CSV table of C-alpha atoms in Angstrom, one decimal:
chain,number,residue,atom,x,y,z
A,1,CYS,CA,111.7,-135.0,-97.3
A,2,ILE,CA,115.1,-135.1,-98.9
A,3,SER,CA,115.5,-138.9,-99.3
A,4,TYR,CA,116.0,-139.4,-102.9
A,5,VAL,CA,113.0,-141.8,-103.6
A,6,TYR,CA,110.7,-139.4,-101.7
A,7,VAL,CA,112.1,-136.6,-103.8
A,8,PHE,CA,111.4,-138.4,-107.0
A,9,TRP,CA,107.8,-139.3,-106.2
A,10,HIS,CA,106.9,-136.3,-104.2
A,11,ALA,CA,108.2,-133.2,-106.0
A,12,ARG,CA,105.9,-130.8,-104.0
A,13,CYS,CA,107.4,-132.1,-100.8
A,14,PHE,CA,110.7,-131.7,-102.3
A,15,GLU,CA,110.2,-128.1,-103.2
A,16,ALA,CA,108.4,-127.2,-99.8
A,17,GLY,CA,111.0,-128.9,-97.7
A,18,VAL,CA,114.5,-128.6,-99.3
A,19,ILE,CA,114.0,-125.2,-101.0
A,20,ASN,CA,112.3,-123.8,-97.9
A,21,GLY,CA,115.3,-125.1,-95.8
A,22,VAL,CA,117.6,-123.1,-98.1
A,23,TYR,CA,115.5,-120.0,-97.6
A,24,GLN,CA,115.5,-120.5,-93.8
A,25,ASN,CA,119.2,-120.9,-93.6
A,26,ALA,CA,119.9,-118.0,-95.9
A,27,ALA,CA,117.7,-115.8,-93.8
A,28,SER,CA,119.4,-117.0,-90.7
A,29,ILE,CA,122.8,-116.1,-92.1
A,30,ASN,CA,121.6,-112.5,-92.9
A,31,ALA,CA,120.2,-112.1,-89.5
A,32,LEU,CA,123.5,-113.5,-87.9
A,33,GLN,CA,125.4,-111.0,-90.0
A,34,THR,CA,123.3,-108.1,-88.6
A,35,TRP,CA,123.7,-109.4,-85.1
A,36,ASN,CA,127.4,-109.5,-85.7
A,37,ASP,CA,127.4,-105.9,-86.9
A,38,VAL,CA,125.4,-104.9,-83.6
A,39,ILE,CA,128.0,-106.7,-81.5
A,40,ALA,CA,130.9,-104.9,-83.3
A,41,GLN,CA,129.2,-101.6,-82.7
A,42,ASN,CA,128.8,-102.4,-79.1
A,43,ILE,CA,132.4,-103.3,-78.7
A,44,ALA,CA,133.5,-100.2,-80.6
A,45,ALA,CA,131.4,-98.0,-78.2
A,46,ALA,CA,132.1,-99.8,-75.0
A,47,THR,CA,134.5,-97.1,-73.7
A,48,ILE,CA,132.1,-94.2,-74.5
A,49,PRO,CA,130.7,-92.8,-71.2
A,50,GLY,CA,127.0,-93.4,-70.9
A,51,TYR,CA,126.6,-95.4,-74.1
A,52,LYS,CA,123.6,-97.9,-74.1
A,53,GLY,CA,124.3,-101.1,-75.9
A,54,LYS,CA,121.9,-102.8,-78.3
A,55,SER,CA,120.7,-106.3,-78.2
A,56,ILE,CA,119.1,-108.7,-80.8
A,57,SER,CA,116.2,-111.0,-80.2
A,58,PHE,CA,114.6,-113.3,-82.8
A,59,GLU,CA,111.1,-114.7,-83.5
A,60,ALA,CA,109.7,-116.9,-86.2
A,61,ALA,CA,107.5,-115.1,-88.8
A,62,LEU,CA,105.9,-115.9,-92.1
A,63,PRO,CA,107.3,-113.9,-95.1
A,64,ALA,CA,105.2,-111.0,-96.2
A,65,GLY,CA,102.4,-112.1,-98.5
A,66,SER,CA,102.9,-115.7,-97.9
A,67,ALA,CA,100.1,-118.4,-97.3
A,68,THR,CA,99.2,-119.3,-93.8
A,69,ASP,CA,98.4,-123.1,-94.6
A,70,GLY,CA,101.8,-124.2,-93.5
A,71,SER,CA,103.2,-124.6,-97.0
A,72,VAL,CA,105.7,-121.9,-96.4
A,73,ALA,CA,108.3,-122.1,-93.8
A,74,ARG,CA,108.5,-119.4,-91.1
A,75,MET,CA,111.6,-117.2,-91.2
A,76,PRO,CA,113.7,-115.6,-88.4
A,77,LYS,CA,112.6,-112.1,-87.7
A,78,MET,CA,115.1,-109.9,-86.0
A,79,ILE,CA,114.2,-107.3,-83.3
A,80,THR,CA,116.8,-104.8,-82.2
A,81,THR,CA,116.4,-103.1,-78.8
A,82,ARG,CA,118.4,-100.7,-76.8
A,83,ASN,CA,119.6,-101.8,-73.3
A,84,LEU,CA,118.7,-98.8,-71.0
A,85,GLU,CA,120.1,-100.3,-67.9
A,86,GLN,CA,122.1,-97.9,-65.7
A,87,GLY,CA,125.9,-98.1,-66.3
A,88,GLU,CA,128.4,-97.9,-63.5
A,89,VAL,CA,128.9,-94.5,-61.9
A,90,ARG,CA,132.5,-93.8,-61.1
A,91,THR,CA,133.7,-90.6,-59.2
A,92,THR,CA,136.0,-88.2,-61.0
A,93,GLY,CA,136.1,-85.3,-58.6
A,94,VAL,CA,135.8,-82.8,-61.7
A,95,ASN,CA,133.1,-80.3,-61.0
A,96,THR,CA,132.1,-80.2,-64.7
A,97,ASP,CA,131.4,-84.0,-64.8
A,98,PHE,CA,127.9,-85.2,-64.3
A,99,ALA,CA,126.3,-88.6,-64.2
A,100,ILE,CA,122.7,-89.2,-64.7
A,101,GLN,CA,121.0,-91.6,-62.2
A,102,GLY,CA,117.8,-93.0,-63.6
A,103,PRO,CA,116.1,-91.9,-66.9
A,104,GLY,CA,117.1,-89.0,-69.0
A,105,LEU,CA,119.6,-87.7,-71.7
A,106,PHE,CA,121.6,-84.7,-71.9
A,107,GLN,CA,120.9,-82.4,-74.9
A,108,PHE,CA,123.6,-80.8,-77.2
A,109,VAL,CA,123.3,-78.6,-80.3
A,110,ARG,CA,125.7,-79.5,-83.2
A,111,PRO,CA,127.2,-76.6,-85.3
A,112,ASP,CA,124.6,-77.5,-88.0
A,113,GLY,CA,121.7,-77.0,-85.7
A,114,GLN,CA,120.9,-80.6,-85.2
A,115,MET,CA,119.9,-81.6,-81.6
A,116,VAL,CA,121.8,-84.7,-80.3
A,117,TYR,CA,121.4,-86.7,-77.1
A,118,SER,CA,123.8,-88.5,-75.0
A,119,ARG,CA,124.4,-89.6,-71.3
A,120,ASP,CA,127.9,-88.6,-71.5
A,121,GLY,CA,128.3,-85.8,-68.8
A,122,GLY,CA,132.1,-85.1,-69.2
A,123,PHE,CA,131.7,-81.4,-69.8
A,124,LYS,CA,134.3,-78.5,-69.9
A,125,LEU,CA,134.1,-74.6,-70.3
A,126,SER,CA,134.7,-73.0,-73.7
A,127,ARG,CA,136.8,-69.9,-74.0
A,128,GLU,CA,133.5,-67.8,-73.8
A,129,GLY,CA,132.6,-69.6,-70.6
A,130,THR,CA,129.8,-71.7,-72.1
A,131,LEU,CA,129.4,-75.3,-70.7
A,132,VAL,CA,130.2,-77.6,-73.6
A,133,ASN,CA,130.8,-81.3,-74.1
A,134,LYS,CA,134.1,-83.0,-75.4
A,135,GLN,CA,133.3,-82.1,-79.1
A,136,GLY,CA,132.5,-78.4,-78.1
A,137,PHE,CA,128.8,-78.7,-78.5
A,138,PRO,CA,126.9,-76.4,-76.0
A,139,VAL,CA,125.1,-78.2,-73.3
A,140,MET,CA,121.4,-77.3,-73.2
A,141,GLY,CA,119.8,-76.1,-69.9
A,142,LEU,CA,116.1,-75.3,-69.4
A,143,ASN,CA,116.7,-71.9,-70.8
A,144,GLY,CA,119.1,-72.7,-73.6
A,145,ALA,CA,123.0,-72.8,-73.4
A,146,ILE,CA,124.5,-72.5,-70.0
A,147,ARG,CA,127.2,-69.9,-69.5
A,148,LEU,CA,129.3,-69.6,-66.4
A,149,LEU,CA,130.8,-66.5,-64.7
A,150,PRO,CA,134.4,-67.2,-63.6
A,151,GLU,CA,134.2,-64.3,-61.1
A,152,TYR,CA,131.4,-65.9,-59.1
A,153,GLY,CA,133.5,-68.9,-58.0
A,154,PRO,CA,133.5,-72.7,-58.4
A,155,LEU,CA,130.6,-74.5,-60.1
A,156,MET,CA,128.2,-76.4,-57.6
A,157,ALA,CA,125.3,-78.5,-58.6
A,158,GLU,CA,122.1,-79.7,-56.9
A,159,SER,CA,120.8,-83.3,-57.5
A,160,ASP,CA,118.1,-81.8,-59.9
A,161,GLY,CA,120.8,-80.3,-62.0
A,162,THR,CA,120.5,-76.8,-60.8
A,163,LEU,CA,123.8,-75.0,-61.1
A,164,TRP,CA,125.1,-72.5,-58.8
A,165,GLN,CA,128.2,-70.2,-58.6
A,166,GLY,CA,128.3,-68.9,-55.0
A,167,ASP,CA,124.8,-67.6,-54.4
A,168,GLN,CA,124.2,-67.0,-58.1
A,169,GLU,CA,122.1,-69.5,-60.0
A,170,VAL,CA,123.5,-69.9,-63.5
A,171,GLY,CA,121.1,-72.5,-65.0
A,172,GLN,CA,119.8,-76.0,-64.8
A,173,LEU,CA,120.8,-79.0,-66.8
A,174,ALA,CA,117.8,-80.1,-69.0
A,175,LEU,CA,117.2,-83.9,-69.0
A,176,VAL,CA,114.8,-85.4,-71.6
A,177,GLN,CA,113.3,-88.7,-72.4
A,178,PHE,CA,111.5,-90.1,-75.4
A,179,PRO,CA,108.4,-92.3,-75.6
A,180,ARG,CA,110.1,-94.6,-78.1
A,181,PRO,CA,113.8,-94.8,-77.2
A,182,ASP,CA,114.5,-97.7,-79.6
A,183,HIS,CA,113.7,-95.3,-82.5
A,184,LEU,CA,116.6,-93.2,-81.7
A,185,VAL,CA,119.5,-93.6,-84.2
A,186,ASP,CA,123.1,-93.7,-83.3
A,187,ALA,CA,125.3,-90.9,-84.6
A,188,ALA,CA,129.0,-90.3,-84.8
A,189,GLY,CA,130.6,-89.4,-81.3
A,190,GLY,CA,128.4,-91.7,-79.3
A,191,PHE,CA,125.3,-89.5,-79.8
A,192,MET,CA,121.8,-90.3,-80.6
A,193,ILE,CA,119.5,-88.4,-82.8
A,194,ASP,CA,115.7,-88.5,-83.5
A,195,PRO,CA,115.2,-89.4,-87.0
A,196,ASP,CA,111.3,-88.8,-86.6
A,197,ARG,CA,111.8,-85.3,-85.2
A,198,PRO,CA,110.0,-84.1,-83.5
A,199,GLN,CA,109.3,-87.3,-81.4
A,200,PHE,CA,108.0,-85.0,-78.6
A,201,ALA,CA,110.9,-85.5,-76.1
A,202,SER,CA,109.6,-84.7,-72.7
A,203,PRO,CA,111.4,-83.4,-69.7
A,204,VAL,CA,112.4,-85.8,-66.9
A,205,ILE,CA,110.1,-84.7,-64.0
A,206,TYR,CA,112.4,-85.7,-61.2
A,207,PRO,CA,116.0,-85.7,-62.5
A,208,LEU,CA,118.8,-87.0,-60.4
A,209,ILE,CA,122.3,-85.9,-61.3
A,210,ASN,CA,125.6,-86.5,-59.5
A,211,GLN,CA,128.3,-83.9,-59.8
A,212,GLY,CA,131.8,-85.0,-60.1
A,213,ALA,CA,131.1,-88.4,-61.5
A,214,ILE,CA,130.7,-90.1,-64.9
A,215,GLU,CA,128.4,-93.0,-66.0
A,216,SER,CA,130.3,-95.7,-67.8
A,217,SER,CA,128.9,-97.7,-70.6
A,218,ASN,CA,126.6,-100.5,-69.9
A,219,VAL,CA,128.3,-102.7,-72.5
A,220,SER,CA,130.4,-105.7,-71.3
A,221,ALA,CA,133.2,-106.1,-73.9
A,222,ILE,CA,133.7,-109.7,-72.5
A,223,ARG,CA,130.0,-110.6,-72.9
A,224,GLU,CA,130.0,-109.2,-76.5
A,225,MET,CA,133.1,-111.2,-77.4
A,226,VAL,CA,131.3,-114.5,-76.1
A,227,ASP,CA,128.2,-113.5,-78.2
A,228,MET,CA,130.4,-112.9,-81.2
A,229,ILE,CA,131.9,-116.4,-81.0
A,230,SER,CA,128.4,-117.9,-80.7
A,231,VAL,CA,127.3,-115.9,-83.8
A,232,ASN,CA,130.4,-117.1,-85.6
A,233,ASN,CA,129.6,-120.8,-84.7
A,234,ALA,CA,125.9,-120.4,-85.7
A,235,PHE,CA,127.0,-118.8,-89.0
A,236,GLN,CA,129.3,-121.9,-89.8
A,237,ALA,CA,126.5,-124.3,-88.9
A,238,ASN,CA,124.1,-122.7,-91.3
A,239,GLN,CA,126.7,-122.6,-94.1
A,240,ARG,CA,127.2,-126.4,-93.6
A,241,VAL,CA,123.4,-127.0,-93.7
A,242,ILE,CA,123.2,-125.1,-97.0
A,243,ALA,CA,126.2,-127.0,-98.4
A,244,GLY,CA,124.5,-130.3,-97.4
A,245,ILE,CA,121.2,-129.3,-99.2
A,246,ASP,CA,123.2,-128.2,-102.2
A,247,SER,CA,124.8,-131.7,-102.3
A,248,ALA,CA,121.4,-133.3,-101.9
A,249,LEU,CA,119.9,-131.3,-104.7
A,250,GLU,CA,122.9,-132.3,-106.9
A,251,LYS,CA,122.3,-135.9,-106.3
A,252,ALA,CA,118.6,-135.6,-106.7
A,253,VAL,CA,119.1,-134.1,-110.2
A,254,GLU,CA,121.5,-136.9,-111.0
A,255,ILE,CA,118.9,-139.5,-110.0
A,256,LEU,CA,116.1,-137.8,-111.9
A,257,GLY,CA,118.3,-137.5,-115.0
A,258,ASN,CA,119.0,-141.3,-115.0
A,259,THR,CA,115.4,-142.3,-114.8
């Protein structure tokens, strides 16, 4: 479609082939830039306990409102999903550290009242004896914030998240799950929030929690770096194609102008 004689005698083919090629490669560059941003976010959060990385997939789709007769080229459509695979669980021996095995998210309340979610179970006690996370947000139990009583002894936890001090039950960690986890939005500090609140978070029926352990992120920094190199190579390839099309257009205009 981009030989010069063919361009001269078949202007419609010229437009559909060459111009659509420019659109396709420009759309690809935009998609690759977004993929690169996702990779950068994964690498930045790779050290956050319990962080679930994101991945990108592509499919060919017609632009909105375009004809279906084949005259319009399909463009890359990007789909972002969250990888919910279990991260490595490592033992810490700290009795306020908790690792979730299987589905579920811990719940926390920010000072502004916003409920946020994470699988980072690295907790501590506040001055008031409330179980809080690293940022000081209260950890939500089935009946609200969990307060410990120092005089009752060390904290012990059952596998379902029920917390004890001696023979005194002091609460139960509340794990929730969402019907559409991909709709959760990342927030500062490695948290997730529900922008469509309420999304009807439901309790995990059979929670499984390990005390004295932390779940690592499921992001492989090495894998992300390999993907970043691939994205960079693809980005450069698309730039070269667009430069080649631009050169062909320039020569075509020159040919047409000399006729």
